[in-house]
Amino acid sequence: MPVNVLFSARPALWPVYEPLLTKGLTEAGLDFRLSTEFAPDQVDYVVYAPNGGLLDFTAFTRLKAVLSLWAGVEKIAGNKTLTVPLARMVDHGLTQGMTEWVVGHVLRYHLGMDQHITVQDGAWTPDAPPLATERQVCILGLGALGEVAARALIALNFNVTGWSRSAKDIPGVTCLHGDDGLRNALSQAEIVVLLLPNTPATVNILNAETLALLPKGARIINPGRGPLIDDVALLAALDSGQIGHATLDVFRVEPLPEQHPYWAHPHVTVTPHIASETRPTTAAQVICENIRRGEKGEPFLHLVDRDLGY
Ligand code: NDP
């Protein structure tokens, strides 16, 4: 019997993924059918993104796994109708894109690019930036994305501290975990990068109390998820100068509403959730490998812990 793979994501992605998945599943030697429409009780695997509109998995009685095209799974991890394994996206194209974005924005702050490059005001103030060896960067979240970003910053000689839920050992990175670890990580951090998932344990991880731990004038870069930051607390910290500047790619409500104070704030850069995205060529390989594994009875890659929410 063929393996039925339902593609449930933004319709515009179907013509992009259809040939890539067809190629990958053929190369995996599988007898398969791939479609955007199947009777639910005929589906073996769902290739999933929240914007495909699928919310209720109750009728998917022979489903073996849901394979997310997104790295962030907060919109599906708590779905009670889903009772089979859920895999999230770890795609090296997505990781590379995020690393480039994070390094670029860290360098913008580190080198003071806004002061020295974009302001053509005739002022000649020859204050060279410090070397990266004198700059403290903190990455909250040392997972698929955070670890690679940390390694890239280490390669540029930044002092990198990382914080995660479990203990880690990444050469060159000061790895911390737990509540005390968070306090220690923030107390030195001149630039903070958020690469945590959105879970009940991480909501408002940057709040009035934790923002106050940072050295005055620290900069925040958030390509993780909007709810990681208490927006009211961040705006107050920006206004008081406790936080010097914030670059925000993700928000509680997206698109960021027109009247939101972040748009007009002189110390905020808004980017429209473009830090990185799943790259179809590499992501399709990850999806096909997981279907191959499912069919061979091998463990799936990148499984989500539904209790932890990531
Ligand atoms: P991973 O699941 O691989 O890594 C998550 C990291 O966060 C892990 O190090 C994990 O710790 C840590 N973490 C989770 N919960 C806690 C907690 N309660 N306390 C401390 N640390 C915690 O995710 P990715 O690196 O792949 O992605 C991170 C996030 O980036 C995604 O969830 C998504 O929200 C966002 N993203 C944003 C994009 C954009 O364009 N803006 C694009 C892609 C992703 P541990 O290692 O111990 O498990």
Short mmCIF file of C-alpha atoms and ligand atoms in Angstrom, two decimals:
data_model
loop_
_atom_site.label_atom_id
_atom_site.label_comp_id
_atom_site.label_asym_id
_atom_site.label_seq_id
_atom_site.Cartn_x
_atom_site.Cartn_y
_atom_site.Cartn_z
CA MET A 1 0.00 0.00 0.00
CA PRO A 2 1.45 3.43 -0.87
CA VAL A 3 2.44 5.85 1.86
CA ASN A 4 0.09 8.85 1.72
CA VAL A 5 1.71 12.19 2.49
CA LEU A 6 -0.58 15.20 2.98
CA PHE A 7 0.96 18.63 2.39
CA SER A 8 -0.83 21.07 4.68
CA ALA A 9 0.90 24.44 4.53
CA ARG A 10 0.51 27.78 2.75
CA PRO A 11 -0.88 26.87 -0.72
CA ALA A 12 1.79 28.95 -2.47
CA LEU A 13 4.42 26.53 -1.13
CA TRP A 14 2.90 23.44 -2.78
CA PRO A 15 4.42 24.00 -6.25
CA VAL A 16 7.78 24.59 -4.55
CA TYR A 17 7.73 21.51 -2.33
CA GLU A 18 5.89 19.07 -4.58
CA PRO A 19 8.86 18.35 -6.91
CA LEU A 20 11.37 18.38 -4.04
CA LEU A 21 9.36 15.91 -1.94
CA THR A 22 8.65 13.75 -4.98
CA LYS A 23 12.38 13.54 -5.71
CA GLY A 24 13.32 12.84 -2.07
CA LEU A 25 10.67 10.16 -1.51
CA THR A 26 11.53 8.49 -4.82
CA GLU A 27 15.21 8.45 -3.86
CA ALA A 28 14.21 6.93 -0.52
CA GLY A 29 12.73 4.04 -2.52
CA LEU A 30 9.20 4.56 -1.20
CA ASP A 31 5.91 3.79 -2.88
CA PHE A 32 4.04 7.00 -2.07
CA ARG A 33 1.27 9.40 -2.94
CA LEU A 34 1.70 13.09 -2.25
CA SER A 35 -1.22 15.54 -2.26
CA THR A 36 -2.83 18.57 -0.65
CA GLU A 37 -6.07 16.57 -0.41
CA PHE A 38 -6.68 13.14 1.08
CA ALA A 39 -9.51 11.72 3.14
CA PRO A 40 -8.15 12.15 6.70
CA ASP A 41 -8.33 8.41 7.45
CA GLN A 42 -6.02 7.73 4.48
CA VAL A 43 -3.13 9.94 5.60
CA ASP A 44 0.15 8.45 6.92
CA TYR A 45 2.18 11.64 7.32
CA VAL A 46 1.29 15.34 7.41
CA VAL A 47 3.85 17.89 6.22
CA TYR A 48 2.63 20.74 8.36
CA ALA A 49 2.69 24.49 8.82
CA PRO A 50 0.10 26.39 10.89
CA ASN A 51 -0.93 28.47 7.88
CA GLY A 52 -2.22 25.30 6.18
CA GLY A 53 -5.24 25.65 8.48
CA LEU A 54 -5.26 22.08 9.88
CA LEU A 55 -6.35 22.22 13.52
CA ASP A 56 -8.14 18.96 14.30
CA PHE A 57 -6.34 15.64 13.82
CA THR A 58 -9.11 13.49 15.33
CA ALA A 59 -10.17 11.96 12.00
CA PHE A 60 -6.56 11.13 11.00
CA THR A 61 -6.84 7.57 12.27
CA ARG A 62 -3.83 6.04 10.51
CA LEU A 63 -1.48 8.99 10.97
CA LYS A 64 2.12 8.04 11.85
CA ALA A 65 3.69 11.47 12.37
CA VAL A 66 3.31 15.20 11.77
CA LEU A 67 6.40 16.79 10.26
CA SER A 68 6.58 20.54 10.84
CA LEU A 69 8.08 22.87 8.26
CA TRP A 70 8.61 25.41 11.03
CA ALA A 71 11.27 25.33 13.76
CA GLY A 72 8.89 26.99 16.24
CA VAL A 73 6.03 24.62 17.13
CA GLU A 74 4.12 26.59 19.77
CA LYS A 75 1.00 26.62 17.59
CA ILE A 76 0.78 22.81 17.44
CA ALA A 77 2.74 21.42 20.42
CA GLY A 78 -0.28 21.75 22.73
CA ASN A 79 -2.84 20.40 20.23
CA LYS A 80 -4.75 17.72 22.19
CA THR A 81 -6.14 16.09 19.02
CA LEU A 82 -2.61 15.20 17.94
CA THR A 83 -1.56 11.91 19.52
CA VAL A 84 1.27 10.79 17.20
CA PRO A 85 4.90 11.99 17.12
CA LEU A 86 5.51 15.61 16.12
CA ALA A 87 8.86 16.52 14.55
CA ARG A 88 10.00 20.12 14.22
CA MET A 89 12.17 21.58 11.48
CA VAL A 90 15.92 21.59 11.88
CA ASP A 91 17.16 22.66 8.48
CA HIS A 92 20.73 23.67 7.87
CA GLY A 93 19.62 26.33 5.37
CA LEU A 94 17.42 27.89 8.05
CA THR A 95 20.27 27.62 10.56
CA GLN A 96 22.73 29.27 8.18
CA GLY A 97 20.29 32.11 7.53
CA MET A 98 19.74 32.68 11.24
CA THR A 99 23.48 32.64 11.93
CA GLU A 100 24.06 35.28 9.26
CA TRP A 101 21.23 37.46 10.62
CA VAL A 102 22.39 37.19 14.23
CA VAL A 103 26.05 37.84 13.41
CA GLY A 104 25.06 40.82 11.24
CA HIS A 105 22.99 42.42 13.98
CA VAL A 106 25.56 41.70 16.69
CA LEU A 107 28.20 43.36 14.50
CA ARG A 108 25.91 46.34 13.91
CA TYR A 109 25.80 46.96 17.67
CA HIS A 110 29.40 45.99 18.33
CA LEU A 111 30.85 48.27 15.66
CA GLY A 112 28.40 51.09 16.38
CA MET A 113 27.40 51.13 12.74
CA ASP A 114 24.48 53.47 13.31
CA GLN A 115 26.72 56.10 14.87
CA HIS A 116 29.63 55.79 12.45
CA ILE A 117 28.13 54.83 9.15
CA THR A 118 24.52 55.81 8.76
CA VAL A 119 24.75 59.26 10.36
CA GLN A 120 26.34 61.58 7.79
CA ASP A 121 26.28 64.70 9.97
CA GLY A 122 29.81 66.03 9.41
CA ALA A 123 30.91 65.15 12.95
CA TRP A 124 34.44 63.70 13.11
CA THR A 125 34.55 61.61 16.30
CA PRO A 126 37.36 59.09 15.95
CA ASP A 127 36.34 56.67 18.72
CA ALA A 128 37.16 53.22 17.36
CA PRO A 129 35.00 50.35 18.60
CA PRO A 130 36.54 47.82 20.98
CA LEU A 131 37.65 44.44 19.70
CA ALA A 132 35.26 41.52 19.90
CA THR A 133 37.53 40.06 22.61
CA GLU A 134 36.29 42.91 24.81
CA ARG A 135 32.59 42.42 24.02
CA GLN A 136 30.22 40.23 26.04
CA VAL A 137 27.44 38.60 24.06
CA CYS A 138 24.80 36.40 25.67
CA ILE A 139 22.64 33.93 23.76
CA LEU A 140 19.51 32.69 25.49
CA GLY A 141 18.79 29.30 23.92
CA LEU A 142 21.60 26.99 22.78
CA GLY A 143 19.59 24.70 20.52
CA ALA A 144 19.88 24.07 16.79
CA LEU A 145 20.03 27.80 16.09
CA GLY A 146 21.59 29.24 19.24
CA GLU A 147 24.54 26.87 19.33
CA VAL A 148 25.56 27.56 15.73
CA ALA A 149 25.18 31.32 16.24
CA ALA A 150 27.31 31.04 19.39
CA ARG A 151 30.03 29.14 17.51
CA ALA A 152 30.05 31.77 14.74
CA LEU A 153 30.44 34.58 17.29
CA ILE A 154 33.23 32.66 19.06
CA ALA A 155 34.99 32.35 15.71
CA LEU A 156 34.93 36.16 15.55
CA ASN A 157 36.48 36.27 19.06
CA PHE A 158 33.42 37.54 20.96
CA ASN A 159 33.03 36.50 24.58
CA VAL A 160 29.93 34.36 24.40
CA THR A 161 27.82 33.16 27.28
CA GLY A 162 24.89 30.88 26.51
CA TRP A 163 21.93 29.80 28.58
CA SER A 164 19.78 26.72 28.10
CA ARG A 165 17.43 24.47 30.08
CA SER A 166 19.88 21.59 30.38
CA ALA A 167 23.64 21.75 30.96
CA LYS A 168 25.79 22.07 27.81
CA ASP A 169 29.44 21.92 26.88
CA ILE A 170 30.26 23.99 23.80
CA PRO A 171 33.96 24.74 23.36
CA GLY A 172 34.70 28.42 23.89
CA VAL A 173 31.20 29.25 25.15
CA THR A 174 30.45 29.82 28.82
CA CYS A 175 27.41 27.57 29.13
CA LEU A 176 24.96 28.25 31.95
CA HIS A 177 21.57 26.88 32.91
CA GLY A 178 18.96 27.25 35.64
CA ASP A 179 17.73 30.42 37.36
CA ASP A 180 21.14 31.35 38.77
CA GLY A 181 22.64 30.72 35.35
CA LEU A 182 20.22 33.19 33.80
CA ARG A 183 21.11 35.85 36.35
CA ASN A 184 24.83 35.30 35.76
CA ALA A 185 24.41 35.27 32.00
CA LEU A 186 22.51 38.55 31.96
CA SER A 187 24.64 40.39 34.50
CA GLN A 188 27.58 40.71 32.08
CA ALA A 189 25.77 40.87 28.76
CA GLU A 190 26.25 43.91 26.56
CA ILE A 191 24.33 42.28 23.71
CA VAL A 192 21.60 39.68 24.34
CA VAL A 193 20.27 37.41 21.58
CA LEU A 194 17.04 35.50 22.19
CA LEU A 195 16.84 32.12 20.49
CA LEU A 196 14.47 30.38 22.87
CA PRO A 197 11.22 28.70 21.86
CA ASN A 198 7.88 30.12 22.97
CA THR A 199 6.75 27.84 25.80
CA PRO A 200 4.99 28.40 29.13
CA ALA A 201 8.44 28.43 30.80
CA THR A 202 9.95 31.08 28.53
CA VAL A 203 7.11 33.62 28.23
CA ASN A 204 8.30 37.05 29.46
CA ILE A 205 11.75 35.68 30.26
CA LEU A 206 12.90 39.25 29.65
CA ASN A 207 10.81 41.27 32.10
CA ALA A 208 11.33 44.26 34.40
CA GLU A 209 13.37 42.17 36.83
CA THR A 210 15.62 40.42 34.30
CA LEU A 211 16.11 43.54 32.16
CA ALA A 212 17.35 45.30 35.31
CA LEU A 213 20.10 42.66 35.68
CA LEU A 214 21.74 43.76 32.43
CA PRO A 215 24.51 46.36 32.35
CA LYS A 216 23.04 49.80 31.61
CA GLY A 217 22.68 50.44 27.89
CA ALA A 218 22.64 46.75 26.88
CA ARG A 219 21.22 45.84 23.50
CA ILE A 220 18.59 43.21 22.80
CA ILE A 221 18.24 41.18 19.59
CA ASN A 222 15.10 39.02 19.41
CA PRO A 223 14.72 36.62 16.50
CA GLY A 224 13.13 34.01 18.83
CA ARG A 225 9.47 34.74 19.52
CA GLY A 226 7.56 37.87 20.60
CA PRO A 227 6.20 36.50 23.90
CA LEU A 228 9.75 36.01 25.22
CA ILE A 229 9.74 39.73 26.06
CA ASP A 230 7.40 41.66 28.34
CA ASP A 231 6.80 44.54 25.91
CA VAL A 232 5.70 47.05 28.57
CA ALA A 233 8.86 46.35 30.58
CA LEU A 234 11.09 46.64 27.51
CA LEU A 235 9.55 49.97 26.49
CA ALA A 236 10.10 51.30 30.02
CA ALA A 237 13.70 50.06 30.00
CA LEU A 238 14.31 51.69 26.61
CA ASP A 239 12.85 54.97 27.84
CA SER A 240 14.99 54.97 30.97
CA GLY A 241 18.16 54.08 29.04
CA GLN A 242 18.57 50.76 30.90
CA ILE A 243 18.32 49.19 27.45
CA GLY A 244 20.19 51.12 24.77
CA HIS A 245 18.49 49.63 21.72
CA ALA A 246 16.44 46.63 20.66
CA THR A 247 16.23 44.85 17.32
CA LEU A 248 12.98 42.91 17.20
CA ASP A 249 12.07 40.45 14.46
CA VAL A 250 9.13 38.72 16.16
CA PHE A 251 6.10 40.01 18.04
CA ARG A 252 3.09 38.86 20.04
CA VAL A 253 0.89 40.04 17.16
CA GLU A 254 2.21 39.77 13.60
CA PRO A 255 2.19 41.82 11.47
CA LEU A 256 3.09 44.31 14.21
CA PRO A 257 0.04 46.62 14.46
CA GLU A 258 0.55 50.06 12.90
CA GLN A 259 -0.05 51.90 16.17
CA HIS A 260 2.39 49.78 18.21
CA PRO A 261 4.93 51.98 20.05
CA TYR A 262 7.83 49.87 18.73
CA TRP A 263 7.37 51.31 15.24
CA ALA A 264 8.08 54.90 16.23
CA HIS A 265 10.52 54.27 19.07
CA PRO A 266 13.90 55.89 18.34
CA HIS A 267 15.76 53.02 20.00
CA VAL A 268 13.98 50.12 18.32
CA THR A 269 14.58 48.46 14.98
CA VAL A 270 11.63 46.42 13.73
CA THR A 271 12.17 43.68 11.16
CA PRO A 272 9.17 41.74 9.79
CA HIS A 273 9.90 38.16 10.97
CA ILE A 274 12.59 37.68 8.36
CA ALA A 275 15.55 36.60 10.51
CA SER A 276 15.50 33.28 8.73
CA GLU A 277 13.11 30.90 7.09
CA THR A 278 12.87 27.25 6.19
CA ARG A 279 14.70 26.69 2.89
CA PRO A 280 12.68 24.27 0.74
CA THR A 281 15.61 22.42 -0.87
CA THR A 282 17.22 21.43 2.41
CA ALA A 283 13.98 21.21 4.40
CA ALA A 284 12.44 18.75 1.91
CA GLN A 285 15.42 16.45 2.52
CA VAL A 286 14.74 16.54 6.26
CA ILE A 287 11.05 15.72 5.73
CA CYS A 288 11.85 12.83 3.36
CA GLU A 289 14.45 11.42 5.73
CA ASN A 290 11.90 11.39 8.53
CA ILE A 291 9.30 9.62 6.36
CA ARG A 292 11.95 7.09 5.33
CA ARG A 293 12.77 6.53 9.00
CA GLY A 294 9.11 6.13 9.88
CA GLU A 295 8.68 3.51 7.18
CA LYS A 296 11.82 1.61 8.23
CA GLY A 297 10.85 1.67 11.91
CA GLU A 298 13.81 3.91 12.79
CA PRO A 299 13.47 6.75 15.31
CA PHE A 300 12.30 10.10 13.94
CA LEU A 301 14.68 13.05 13.94
CA HIS A 302 13.96 16.31 15.82
CA LEU A 303 11.02 15.08 17.87
CA VAL A 304 9.17 17.66 19.96
CA ASP A 305 8.78 17.01 23.68
CA ARG A 306 5.07 17.79 23.93
CA ASP A 307 5.28 18.33 27.71
CA LEU A 308 8.05 20.91 27.39
CA GLY A 309 6.45 22.44 24.28
CA TYR A 310 9.55 22.44 22.06
P1 NDP B 1 15.75 24.27 19.79
O1 NDP B 1 14.56 23.57 20.33
O2 NDP B 1 16.77 23.50 19.06
O3 NDP B 1 16.50 25.05 20.96
C1 NDP B 1 15.84 25.72 21.97
C2 NDP B 1 16.84 26.13 23.02
O4 NDP B 1 16.13 26.83 24.05
C3 NDP B 1 17.51 24.93 23.69
O5 NDP B 1 18.85 25.21 23.98
C4 NDP B 1 16.71 24.77 24.98
O6 NDP B 1 17.43 24.19 26.04
C5 NDP B 1 16.43 26.22 25.30
N1 NDP B 1 15.28 26.31 26.20
C6 NDP B 1 14.01 25.91 26.00
N2 NDP B 1 13.26 26.14 27.08
C7 NDP B 1 14.08 26.69 28.00
C8 NDP B 1 13.90 27.13 29.32
N3 NDP B 1 12.73 27.05 29.94
N4 NDP B 1 14.97 27.66 29.97
C9 NDP B 1 16.17 27.74 29.36
N5 NDP B 1 16.41 27.33 28.11
C10 NDP B 1 15.37 26.81 27.43
O7 NDP B 1 15.16 25.45 18.89
P2 NDP B 1 15.87 26.20 17.65
O8 NDP B 1 17.22 26.61 18.08
O9 NDP B 1 15.73 25.40 16.42
O10 NDP B 1 14.89 27.45 17.48
C11 NDP B 1 14.71 28.39 18.55
C12 NDP B 1 13.54 29.28 18.22
O11 NDP B 1 13.88 30.21 17.18
C13 NDP B 1 12.31 28.57 17.64
O12 NDP B 1 11.55 27.96 18.67
C14 NDP B 1 11.57 29.70 17.00
O13 NDP B 1 10.71 30.30 17.95
C15 NDP B 1 12.67 30.71 16.62
N6 NDP B 1 12.83 30.87 15.16
C16 NDP B 1 12.67 32.12 14.63
C17 NDP B 1 12.83 32.33 13.28
C18 NDP B 1 12.72 33.71 12.71
O14 NDP B 1 12.78 33.89 11.49
N7 NDP B 1 12.59 34.75 13.50
C19 NDP B 1 13.16 31.23 12.38
C20 NDP B 1 13.31 29.96 13.03
C21 NDP B 1 13.14 29.79 14.38
P3 NDP B 1 17.95 22.67 25.96
O15 NDP B 1 19.05 22.69 24.92
O16 NDP B 1 18.44 22.40 27.31
O17 NDP B 1 16.77 21.83 25.51
#
